[in-house]
Amino acid sequence: MERYECKTAQPGFAAGKAWLLQRRADGARPQGSPAEEADRLEAAAREMSRKLTAEKEEGGAPDAALLEAERMILQDEAFLQEALREIREEGRSAPDAVDGAARKVCALLQGSGAAYIRERSEDVRGLAAGLNRLLAGGGTEMPGEPFILAAAELSPAELMMAGTPNLLGILTESGSPTSHVSVLAGNLGIPYLYGLERIADRVAAGDYLILDGESGSVTVNPPPEAVREAEARTEAAKKEKERLRAEADSVRTRTLVCANISRAEEADGLAGAGADGIGLFRSEFLFLDRPDAPSEEEQFEAYRRAAEAMGSRKTTIRTMDIGSDKRAGWLRMPEEANPALGLRGIRVSLAHRDLFRTQLRAILRAAVYGNVRIMIPMVASVWELDEALKEVRLAAEELEKTGTAFAVPEVGVMIETPAAVMMAPELARKARFFSIGTNDLTQYTLAVDREARGLESFADPLHDAVMRMIRLTAEAAHENGIRVSVCGELASDERAVEKLIRLGVDELSVSGARIARVRRLLKDAEERLEKEEQEEQKEREKQEEKEEQDNEICAPAEGELIPMAEIPDPVFSGGAMGECVGILSQDGRIYAPVSGTVSVVAATRHAVSFRSGGTEVLVHVGIDTVKLGGEGFRVHVREGDRVRQGQLVMEADLDLIRAKGLNPMVIAVRLS
Ligand code: PEP
Ligand code: MG
């Protein structure tokens, strides 16, 4: 037995056999002629078929149905013929042709109205991954039983390929908590540990591993009693998950809890798991690890599937955030020294308008089937949002012309750069919602590469600088009447949930597996917050009552006092209204004479009265100024508002009143 200290990227506990990922070797192996590539593929297919038949005949495989499904797909001419056609007619390498054929067959399956046919696309992906491993020169088969994936390095695309229901956990040499691999592991709800040096020397295929996200440790080949303990712990964790899941659907919170997904299939069952919607659909995963761009149809089907699964709950589709570590080989992106600062997110979309427009058309069409919203990633400038909005309009016009059914969704902005935070007031006037991507916002605020290893202590998403950015964003959003969500990993960080709602965040979007836990944390935090608010309110009321009791009336304006008898209006000087005093105001600024409530604001804005305890005080500006019909007066309070003595409540334009031939004397009257 060996025990190693590692780092936890995604929490959780898993125990099972290791499977070592071997990288596809097509980068190293030169591509042959079409005839050679076709021969390679046919040989790999024969080998695969032989293995699948042998495994099935041997029996005992935990998922015989899956093996049978793969064998049938392999025997079905459509899959192999398509791959061979791509080799012969399009000059692709055998592995690329396998990926291409898999995409096409999956797209066809996904278009089916029947769920059991759509689910067959998992089998096609599994088969393609197996064929590619054979083409790469062997390597262990992806096991037909639950396994822990171990790899020196892992790309998001490789994880997507391995992301079968059998995947229990991930262990890598290099990694980081906010890497996209970590994000995907979070979506799958499995633990992910990294930082095990020389992994290939320490872990062999078939070794029994215990991944403990809590202590950040990995145990290789533990003794039998530790295995029994681990299995009991896994069982208990499963039960706790089920309990929380059942609870999640019944517990309600003021703050919405939405889900992050990377594939349309992940939307199935989310509503039942208590998600208030999809807060982030990372659509770029439709574009990666394939020979060409997904068609409008393929995208439409994926977006429609998610929208339908969510029904009236919102489905927020982020437009493709390609770039940085999410590279689409077919897009022929330039080599960059600093990819995180290069062509990514909205920049890619604006550099490839056809691609962007195709995606937008697919989203607009899918919007007919649910409550879809569009979200733009990596915005730094207002003009980028303007361009995106223009592209949405153009996509709508194209669909209109062809008579295709569509709906135009709300468009929101991801706040992921410090520039977007600083421009938030301007962006909030054009966007319909904000969603803060704390993974990137932390990276760009603290200048720490989110994929880098060993910099965790510098990349604290709870850093005050990041917290201030979130507060500024929430303030700008609320001042402009829009809501703000957090969809980065921070949204499911136990240390952050309460802080985020105190900063004004209205929604959290987290991986499906975390909804229940986050909802529970929110419920407790909201109860605490509500109690505090009630106590504050009580305290305020007490204070106000006290102020009202010892309230003396003070002058509502600065200037020379005029005795009541000298006010040039008999209604006031004769005392018909009550005891009063005149003031020759210096600047027209009127202050509340008492702490209390605004009881009346005259429609013509020249008079406001205040109630405090049993006292009512009227402040009337000018003699006969009712005639002005409000011209020259700005009132800053409304009837029913609470005011404090000395608070600025009105401004009168004294020059204008004089120019109209009227006397601007301020009169304070004690009505009762
Ligand atoms: C983020 O940056 O926080 C985010 C949600 O986007 P991604 O992790 O996909 O970059
Ligand atoms: Mg991001």
XYZ file of C-alpha atoms and ligand atoms in Angstrom:
683
model
C 0.000 0.000 0.000
C 1.150 3.545 -0.740
C -0.516 6.781 0.336
C 0.184 10.069 -1.454
C -0.754 13.635 -0.598
C -2.404 15.296 -3.576
C -4.539 18.385 -4.201
C -8.293 18.403 -4.445
C -9.819 20.049 -7.493
C -13.301 18.571 -6.980
C -14.362 17.160 -3.618
C -15.864 13.739 -3.015
C -14.800 10.214 -2.311
C -14.243 7.342 -4.743
C -12.787 3.875 -4.586
C -12.205 1.487 -7.477
C -9.789 0.153 -10.028
C -7.473 2.458 -11.952
C -7.574 2.817 -15.696
C -4.634 4.643 -17.272
C -5.348 6.900 -20.183
C -2.900 6.589 -23.050
C -2.880 9.508 -25.373
C -3.948 9.069 -28.957
C -0.768 8.788 -30.937
C -1.937 10.209 -34.230
C 0.070 13.376 -33.639
C 3.246 11.296 -33.480
C 2.386 8.863 -36.246
C 2.515 10.293 -39.784
C -0.722 9.945 -41.725
C -0.560 7.295 -44.460
C -2.130 7.312 -47.916
C -5.948 6.939 -48.009
C -5.520 3.223 -48.863
C -3.185 2.719 -45.866
C -5.471 4.628 -43.499
C -8.483 2.617 -44.719
C -6.548 -0.649 -44.139
C -5.606 0.521 -40.610
C -9.201 1.296 -39.810
C -10.511 -1.984 -41.166
C -7.893 -3.927 -39.183
C -8.784 -2.018 -35.996
C -12.493 -2.670 -36.588
C -11.842 -6.424 -37.046
C -9.754 -6.477 -33.865
C -12.402 -4.589 -31.947
C -15.152 -6.885 -33.184
C -13.090 -9.932 -32.169
C -12.524 -8.514 -28.679
C -16.143 -7.579 -28.163
C -17.321 -11.042 -29.235
C -14.746 -12.747 -27.009
C -15.680 -10.623 -24.000
C -19.353 -11.306 -24.553
C -18.785 -15.049 -24.875
C -16.588 -15.114 -21.790
C -19.549 -13.609 -19.968
C -19.233 -11.950 -16.598
C -18.856 -8.487 -18.121
C -20.976 -6.211 -15.946
C -22.438 -4.478 -18.954
C -23.020 -7.115 -21.584
C -25.754 -4.996 -23.158
C -23.219 -2.247 -23.781
C -20.776 -4.640 -25.459
C -23.571 -5.946 -27.606
C -24.590 -2.417 -28.566
C -21.015 -1.574 -29.600
C -20.770 -4.788 -31.599
C -23.982 -3.994 -33.436
C -22.844 -0.486 -34.291
C -19.592 -1.931 -35.606
C -21.459 -4.421 -37.755
C -23.798 -1.734 -38.995
C -22.362 -0.606 -42.340
C -23.379 3.048 -41.788
C -20.718 3.791 -39.188
C -17.720 2.124 -40.849
C -18.764 3.143 -44.355
C -18.976 6.787 -43.288
C -15.524 6.617 -41.675
C -14.038 4.926 -44.786
C -15.715 7.525 -47.012
C -14.113 10.337 -44.990
C -10.711 8.696 -45.446
C -11.106 8.075 -49.186
C -12.981 11.209 -50.240
C -11.803 13.773 -47.711
C -8.275 12.508 -47.115
C -8.682 12.236 -43.348
C -6.549 10.125 -41.047
C -8.182 6.982 -39.632
C -8.683 8.459 -36.093
C -10.158 11.679 -37.476
C -12.482 9.683 -39.716
C -13.654 7.635 -36.707
C -14.412 10.854 -34.822
C -16.182 12.321 -37.865
C -18.348 9.224 -38.372
C -19.153 9.120 -34.652
C -20.294 12.736 -34.726
C -22.521 12.143 -37.725
C -24.114 8.999 -36.322
C -24.569 10.686 -32.919
C -26.233 13.692 -34.559
C -28.663 11.350 -36.341
C -29.434 9.494 -33.124
C -29.842 12.731 -31.202
C -32.489 13.849 -33.695
C -34.728 10.944 -32.718
C -37.907 11.591 -30.758
C -37.332 8.392 -28.759
C -35.112 8.691 -25.690
C -33.788 5.115 -25.957
C -32.503 5.813 -29.489
C -30.926 9.119 -28.430
C -29.175 7.300 -25.605
C -27.458 5.007 -28.111
C -25.131 7.907 -28.946
C -23.242 7.067 -25.714
C -22.508 3.635 -27.195
C -21.291 5.200 -30.420
C -18.913 7.465 -28.485
C -17.623 4.519 -26.481
C -17.027 2.532 -29.637
C -15.213 5.431 -31.329
C -12.987 5.903 -28.271
C -12.158 2.177 -28.263
C -11.330 2.180 -31.977
C -9.109 5.204 -31.541
C -7.217 3.540 -28.732
C -6.590 0.538 -30.961
C -5.478 2.832 -33.781
C -3.116 4.560 -31.369
C -1.299 1.298 -30.953
C -3.153 -0.491 -28.233
C -3.418 0.619 -24.667
C -5.766 -0.800 -22.121
C -9.412 -0.931 -23.057
C -11.749 1.400 -21.244
C -13.062 -1.047 -18.659
C -16.617 -2.254 -18.706
C -16.802 -1.771 -14.947
C -16.574 1.324 -12.722
C -13.088 2.849 -12.815
C -10.921 5.760 -11.715
C -9.250 7.541 -14.601
C -5.539 8.171 -14.040
C -3.472 10.226 -16.484
C -0.378 12.393 -16.508
C -2.350 15.078 -18.298
C -5.948 15.205 -19.377
C -7.635 17.509 -21.853
C -11.332 18.462 -21.622
C -11.974 16.584 -24.871
C -10.328 13.409 -23.560
C -12.430 13.582 -20.436
C -15.590 14.060 -22.494
C -14.688 10.865 -24.346
C -14.095 8.926 -21.127
C -17.066 10.469 -19.340
C -19.097 7.265 -19.190
C -21.433 6.369 -16.319
C -18.607 4.059 -15.152
C -16.252 6.931 -14.355
C -15.871 7.189 -10.552
C -13.125 9.759 -10.172
C -10.065 11.352 -11.761
C -6.421 11.491 -10.754
C -3.815 13.423 -12.732
C -0.276 14.653 -12.429
C -0.930 18.221 -13.584
C -4.142 20.116 -13.051
C -5.842 22.916 -11.134
C -9.216 23.442 -9.430
C -10.488 25.878 -12.043
C -9.197 24.053 -15.126
C -11.893 22.989 -17.552
C -11.187 19.357 -16.704
C -12.035 20.204 -13.114
C -15.190 22.031 -14.195
C -16.276 18.977 -16.192
C -15.527 16.637 -13.283
C -17.732 18.902 -11.161
C -20.513 18.596 -13.747
C -20.165 14.819 -13.600
C -20.293 14.994 -9.793
C -17.081 13.002 -9.287
C -13.952 13.760 -7.216
C -10.866 15.006 -9.007
C -7.420 14.998 -7.392
C -4.221 16.171 -9.020
C -0.578 16.725 -8.202
C 0.605 13.087 -8.080
C 4.089 13.308 -9.560
C 5.379 10.453 -11.772
C 1.930 8.977 -11.906
C 2.863 6.292 -14.444
C 5.502 4.907 -12.020
C 3.107 4.902 -9.088
C -0.186 3.725 -10.517
C -0.680 0.775 -12.847
C -3.842 -0.214 -14.670
C -5.996 -2.356 -12.407
C -4.528 -1.014 -9.131
C -7.161 -0.369 -6.469
C -7.322 3.358 -5.669
C -8.999 5.335 -2.925
C -9.453 9.031 -3.787
C -10.299 11.107 -0.745
C -11.150 14.663 -1.719
C -11.557 15.708 1.900
C -8.025 14.880 3.014
C -6.590 15.306 -0.505
C -5.009 11.868 -0.425
C -4.724 8.920 -2.765
C -4.172 5.392 -1.509
C -2.882 2.778 -3.946
C -3.662 -0.880 -3.261
C -4.882 -0.526 0.336
C -5.249 -3.596 2.603
C -8.588 -5.479 2.545
C -9.989 -3.804 5.669
C -9.372 -0.347 4.148
C -11.131 -1.486 0.967
C -14.123 -2.631 3.031
C -14.156 0.693 4.858
C -13.947 2.603 1.563
C -16.841 0.633 0.139
C -18.959 1.355 3.215
C -18.082 5.036 2.936
C -19.036 5.091 -0.755
C -22.379 3.506 0.082
C -23.034 6.047 2.873
C -22.099 8.946 0.560
C -24.496 7.608 -2.063
C -27.323 7.494 0.469
C -26.561 11.024 1.687
C -26.573 12.237 -1.931
C -29.978 10.656 -2.492
C -31.317 12.199 0.705
C -30.095 15.659 -0.258
C -31.438 15.218 -3.765
C -34.903 14.342 -2.477
C -34.743 17.343 -0.147
C -33.504 19.716 -2.878
C -36.748 19.485 -4.747
C -38.827 20.477 -1.748
C -36.609 23.192 -0.218
C -37.111 26.649 -1.734
C -34.741 29.599 -1.468
C -34.970 33.260 -2.485
C -31.720 32.822 -4.397
C -32.195 30.684 -7.486
C -30.006 27.601 -7.857
C -29.372 26.669 -11.478
C -27.135 24.050 -13.072
C -24.056 24.188 -15.275
C -23.962 21.646 -18.090
C -21.514 20.779 -20.861
C -23.691 18.410 -22.895
C -27.398 18.534 -23.681
C -27.934 15.070 -22.161
C -26.965 16.469 -18.751
C -30.192 18.515 -18.805
C -32.301 15.372 -18.483
C -33.500 15.001 -14.927
C -32.144 18.380 -13.767
C -35.581 19.762 -13.053
C -36.303 16.739 -10.850
C -32.997 17.295 -9.067
C -34.200 20.704 -7.932
C -32.516 22.963 -10.526
C -34.301 26.277 -11.096
C -32.907 26.249 -14.628
C -29.681 25.931 -16.576
C -27.467 28.875 -15.660
C -24.646 27.903 -18.001
C -24.666 25.528 -20.962
C -21.032 25.433 -22.098
C -21.917 25.050 -25.772
C -18.274 24.978 -26.917
C -18.041 21.287 -26.026
C -20.142 20.643 -29.115
C -17.292 22.110 -31.151
C -14.257 20.289 -29.703
C -12.555 17.015 -30.562
C -14.078 16.633 -33.988
C -12.942 17.105 -37.588
C -15.260 19.987 -38.444
C -17.828 22.405 -37.059
C -21.183 21.031 -35.867
C -23.979 21.808 -38.316
C -26.872 24.127 -37.481
C -29.103 21.033 -37.273
C -26.833 19.222 -34.827
C -26.625 22.305 -32.626
C -30.364 22.943 -32.860
C -31.073 19.403 -31.670
C -28.726 19.780 -28.695
C -30.133 23.149 -27.626
C -33.706 22.003 -28.189
C -33.119 18.919 -26.069
C -31.877 21.044 -23.164
C -34.668 23.626 -23.565
C -37.358 20.953 -23.657
C -35.929 19.191 -20.628
C -36.140 22.431 -18.635
C -39.631 23.462 -19.837
C -40.510 26.875 -18.433
C -37.294 27.049 -16.351
C -34.590 29.054 -18.051
C -31.954 27.470 -20.288
C -28.989 29.813 -20.560
C -26.852 28.897 -23.559
C -23.410 30.428 -23.589
C -22.208 31.020 -27.127
C -19.069 29.027 -27.962
C -16.219 29.907 -25.620
C -13.568 28.358 -27.861
C -9.901 29.217 -27.320
C -7.281 29.048 -24.578
C -7.302 25.372 -23.470
C -10.521 24.621 -25.378
C -9.020 24.335 -28.819
C -10.962 23.245 -31.872
C -8.308 21.759 -34.191
C -10.452 22.222 -37.294
C -10.665 25.971 -36.691
C -6.964 26.399 -37.446
C -6.429 28.932 -34.692
C -3.084 30.725 -34.602
C -0.376 29.500 -32.229
C -0.335 31.953 -29.322
C 2.263 32.660 -26.648
C -0.488 33.505 -24.116
C -3.654 31.709 -25.236
C -5.633 32.835 -22.167
C -5.028 36.402 -23.338
C -5.576 35.604 -26.985
C -8.335 34.603 -29.330
C -11.103 33.173 -27.133
C -14.778 33.583 -26.309
C -16.560 36.410 -28.102
C -13.322 37.260 -29.938
C -13.468 33.922 -31.781
C -17.153 34.451 -32.563
C -16.505 37.892 -34.027
C -13.530 36.591 -36.018
C -15.667 33.757 -37.483
C -19.011 35.414 -38.133
C -20.450 32.552 -40.221
C -19.856 30.144 -37.404
C -21.346 32.582 -34.888
C -24.403 33.257 -37.038
C -24.977 29.509 -37.508
C -24.862 29.002 -33.759
C -27.218 31.904 -33.131
C -29.698 30.594 -35.715
C -29.662 27.209 -33.976
C -30.261 28.873 -30.582
C -33.068 31.104 -31.910
C -34.785 28.053 -33.411
C -34.432 26.094 -30.167
C -35.871 29.067 -28.251
C -39.309 28.099 -29.593
C -39.141 24.969 -27.388
C -38.422 26.470 -23.990
C -37.259 29.448 -21.972
C -33.925 30.032 -23.697
C -31.446 32.841 -22.983
C -28.160 33.672 -24.725
C -25.011 34.514 -22.796
C -21.874 36.057 -24.303
C -18.489 34.979 -22.865
C -15.275 36.948 -22.336
C -16.711 40.402 -22.988
C -14.341 43.274 -22.215
C -15.881 46.169 -24.180
C -19.360 47.495 -24.841
C -18.812 47.336 -28.602
C -18.406 43.565 -28.380
C -21.867 43.280 -26.866
C -23.212 45.659 -29.542
C -21.759 43.406 -32.246
C -23.196 40.276 -30.613
C -26.634 41.922 -30.411
C -26.339 42.888 -34.069
C -25.511 39.270 -34.986
C -28.588 38.092 -33.060
C -30.737 40.527 -35.086
C -29.188 39.339 -38.353
C -29.724 35.683 -37.428
C -33.392 36.489 -36.713
C -33.727 38.236 -40.085
C -32.279 35.217 -41.901
C -34.734 32.873 -40.183
C -37.598 35.250 -40.890
C -36.748 35.276 -44.598
C -36.808 31.480 -44.836
C -40.023 31.234 -42.846
C -38.320 29.169 -40.102
C -39.893 29.194 -36.645
C -37.783 31.055 -34.081
C -37.916 33.239 -30.968
C -35.445 35.931 -29.939
C -34.091 35.191 -26.450
C -32.803 37.686 -23.896
C -29.084 38.318 -24.268
C -26.858 38.566 -21.191
C -23.178 39.084 -20.559
C -20.632 37.028 -18.665
C -18.595 39.160 -16.328
C -15.187 37.469 -16.504
C -12.731 40.297 -17.061
C -11.882 43.266 -14.841
C -12.761 45.441 -17.845
C -16.315 44.067 -17.855
C -16.619 44.870 -14.143
C -15.491 48.445 -14.693
C -17.863 48.778 -17.652
C -20.710 47.012 -15.830
C -22.914 50.159 -15.573
C -22.762 50.621 -19.356
C -23.109 46.901 -20.108
C -26.088 46.642 -17.742
C -27.988 49.170 -19.842
C -27.817 46.840 -22.849
C -27.669 43.350 -21.345
C -30.729 41.631 -19.858
C -28.709 39.807 -17.179
C -25.203 39.306 -15.860
C -23.487 36.079 -14.922
C -20.140 36.292 -13.177
C -17.578 33.720 -14.341
C -15.417 33.659 -11.248
C -12.962 31.133 -12.713
C -11.803 33.596 -15.320
C -12.502 36.689 -13.237
C -10.105 35.340 -10.600
C -7.527 34.485 -13.258
C -7.610 37.928 -14.843
C -7.999 39.939 -11.634
C -5.151 38.242 -9.778
C -3.064 37.655 -12.932
C -2.759 33.913 -12.225
C -3.119 31.385 -15.046
C -6.076 29.184 -14.050
C -4.452 26.113 -15.635
C -1.092 26.645 -13.946
C 0.205 24.268 -11.366
C 1.587 25.265 -7.977
C 0.055 28.757 -7.947
C -3.034 27.871 -5.907
C -2.055 30.126 -3.015
C -2.021 33.100 -5.388
C -5.289 32.196 -7.072
C -7.752 32.635 -4.219
C -11.235 33.258 -5.637
C -12.224 34.615 -2.201
C -9.573 37.352 -2.480
C -10.952 40.767 -1.455
C -10.210 42.072 -4.942
C -12.510 39.453 -6.475
C -15.164 40.078 -3.809
C -15.116 43.806 -4.574
C -15.455 43.065 -8.276
C -18.540 40.980 -7.515
C -20.030 43.739 -5.372
C -19.449 46.368 -8.063
C -21.058 44.105 -10.657
C -24.107 43.422 -8.472
C -24.539 47.143 -7.746
C -24.376 48.046 -11.426
C -26.828 45.261 -12.278
C -29.374 46.255 -9.640
C -29.138 49.962 -10.424
C -30.185 49.031 -13.937
C -32.882 46.576 -12.919
C -31.191 43.350 -14.037
C -30.299 40.211 -12.090
C -26.850 38.858 -11.453
C -25.754 35.256 -11.174
C -22.445 33.547 -10.385
C -21.686 30.520 -12.556
C -17.989 29.913 -11.799
C -16.806 27.228 -9.381
C -17.026 29.725 -6.523
C -20.829 29.401 -6.628
C -20.580 25.939 -5.092
C -17.736 26.711 -2.686
C -19.065 26.189 0.827
C -17.027 29.131 2.097
C -18.469 31.469 -0.523
C -22.212 30.835 -0.773
C -23.228 33.167 2.070
C -20.685 35.825 1.077
C -22.056 35.895 -2.457
C -25.633 36.525 -1.418
C -24.489 39.207 1.017
C -22.735 40.882 -1.926
C -26.068 41.002 -3.757
C -25.883 37.941 -6.020
C -29.390 36.772 -7.024
C -28.627 33.352 -8.490
C -25.996 30.635 -8.276
C -25.284 28.172 -11.057
C -23.465 25.006 -10.040
C -22.852 21.498 -11.310
C -25.928 19.258 -11.147
C -24.354 17.121 -8.440
C -23.975 20.126 -6.108
C -27.473 21.584 -6.338
C -28.758 19.858 -3.230
C -25.777 20.826 -1.078
C -25.786 24.448 -2.272
C -29.536 24.727 -1.735
C -29.081 23.546 1.868
C -26.274 26.063 2.487
C -28.384 28.816 0.968
C -31.411 27.957 3.033
C -29.381 28.282 6.257
C -27.659 31.474 5.074
C -30.931 33.072 4.003
C -32.533 32.278 7.345
C -29.614 33.960 9.120
C -29.842 36.937 6.793
C -33.593 37.281 7.261
C -33.194 37.219 11.030
C -30.534 39.919 10.817
C -32.740 42.027 8.557
C -35.675 41.711 10.939
C -33.481 42.712 13.862
C -32.107 45.682 11.935
C -35.625 46.750 10.998
C -36.735 46.562 14.644
C -33.696 48.571 15.686
C -34.467 51.198 13.023
C -38.090 51.493 14.086
C -37.046 51.918 17.717
C -34.573 54.612 16.723
C -37.169 56.387 14.614
C -39.726 56.326 17.387
C -37.177 57.792 19.754
C -36.236 60.507 17.263
C -39.865 61.386 16.727
C -40.466 61.719 20.428
C -37.692 64.229 21.060
C -38.122 65.863 17.717
C -37.822 69.638 17.745
C -38.763 71.391 14.533
C -35.756 72.913 12.767
C -35.663 75.456 9.957
C -36.211 73.827 6.542
C -33.846 76.264 4.768
C -30.803 78.416 5.455
C -31.394 82.171 5.400
C -32.911 85.146 7.212
C -35.897 84.425 9.480
C -39.051 86.505 8.961
C -41.644 86.677 11.763
C -45.101 85.326 11.028
C -46.753 88.757 11.018
C -44.428 89.947 8.209
C -45.142 87.081 5.757
C -46.672 88.829 2.740
C -49.657 86.482 2.491
C -52.607 86.962 4.838
C -53.427 83.242 4.797
C -50.129 82.585 6.584
C -49.614 85.834 8.501
C -53.182 85.767 9.829
C -52.577 82.332 11.380
C -55.391 80.599 9.450
C -53.054 77.682 8.669
C -51.391 77.521 12.071
C -48.253 78.835 13.690
C -45.650 79.665 11.021
C -42.364 81.347 10.152
C -40.881 82.698 6.907
C -37.308 82.222 5.627
C -35.512 84.096 2.878
C -33.644 81.110 1.500
C -30.112 81.646 0.216
C -29.976 78.786 -2.238
C -33.426 77.172 -2.596
C -32.339 73.932 -0.883
C -35.081 72.591 1.407
C -34.378 70.157 4.270
C -36.741 67.983 6.313
C -37.675 70.036 9.448
C -38.334 66.854 11.473
C -37.503 63.153 11.370
C -40.635 61.322 10.313
C -42.720 60.424 7.282
C -43.517 62.447 4.171
C -47.282 62.805 4.431
C -48.090 64.945 1.364
C -46.205 66.044 -1.764
C -48.255 68.661 -3.621
C -48.944 67.740 -7.235
C -47.416 71.099 -8.174
C -44.280 70.197 -6.133
C -44.081 73.585 -4.334
C -45.121 72.160 -0.948
C -44.302 69.076 1.099
C -45.548 68.155 4.562
C -44.049 65.874 7.178
C -45.518 63.960 10.075
C -43.542 63.203 13.211
C -45.202 61.716 16.271
C -48.284 63.893 16.782
C -46.828 66.845 14.849
C -47.487 67.810 11.212
C -45.233 70.402 9.522
C -45.848 71.920 6.100
C -43.031 73.469 4.084
C -44.446 75.797 1.449
C -42.023 77.428 -0.987
C -43.041 80.843 -2.312
C -46.166 82.931 -2.380
C -48.663 81.932 -5.081
C -46.104 79.528 -6.600
C -48.879 76.958 -7.139
C -49.358 78.867 -10.394
C -46.042 77.543 -11.727
C -47.521 74.050 -12.014
C -44.284 72.476 -10.737
C -41.874 74.460 -12.909
C -38.703 75.281 -10.981
C -39.154 72.586 -8.284
C -37.346 69.283 -7.856
C -38.662 67.055 -5.055
C -36.433 64.160 -3.955
C -38.932 62.292 -1.782
C -42.264 60.575 -2.252
C -45.309 60.294 -0.015
C -44.729 57.592 2.599
C -40.907 57.909 2.547
C -39.062 57.964 5.858
C -36.852 61.047 6.226
C -34.362 62.222 8.793
C -34.240 65.760 10.109
C -31.903 67.838 7.914
C -32.188 65.526 4.875
C -32.331 67.356 1.538
C -35.889 66.899 0.255
C -36.440 69.585 -2.372
C -34.609 72.122 -4.555
C -36.298 75.273 -5.777
C -34.987 77.503 -8.550
C -35.203 80.878 -6.804
C -34.126 82.886 -9.876
C -36.855 81.322 -11.971
C -39.509 82.050 -9.309
C -38.372 85.671 -9.127
C -38.249 85.947 -12.913
C -41.904 84.864 -12.977
C -42.638 87.833 -10.725
C -43.305 85.727 -7.604
C -41.905 85.859 -4.059
C -39.779 82.764 -3.242
C -40.073 83.037 0.569
C -40.030 79.620 2.284
C -42.808 79.224 4.856
C -42.745 76.550 7.544
C -46.155 75.929 9.134
C -46.924 73.819 12.176
C -50.257 72.294 11.206
C -50.788 70.312 14.403
C -15.846 31.065 -15.535
O -14.888 31.562 -16.121
O -16.029 31.174 -14.314
C -16.852 30.290 -16.294
C -17.992 29.941 -15.736
O -16.538 29.924 -17.562
P -15.477 28.760 -17.901
O -15.116 28.098 -16.623
O -16.131 27.847 -18.850
O -14.358 29.531 -18.518
Mg -14.902 31.592 -18.277
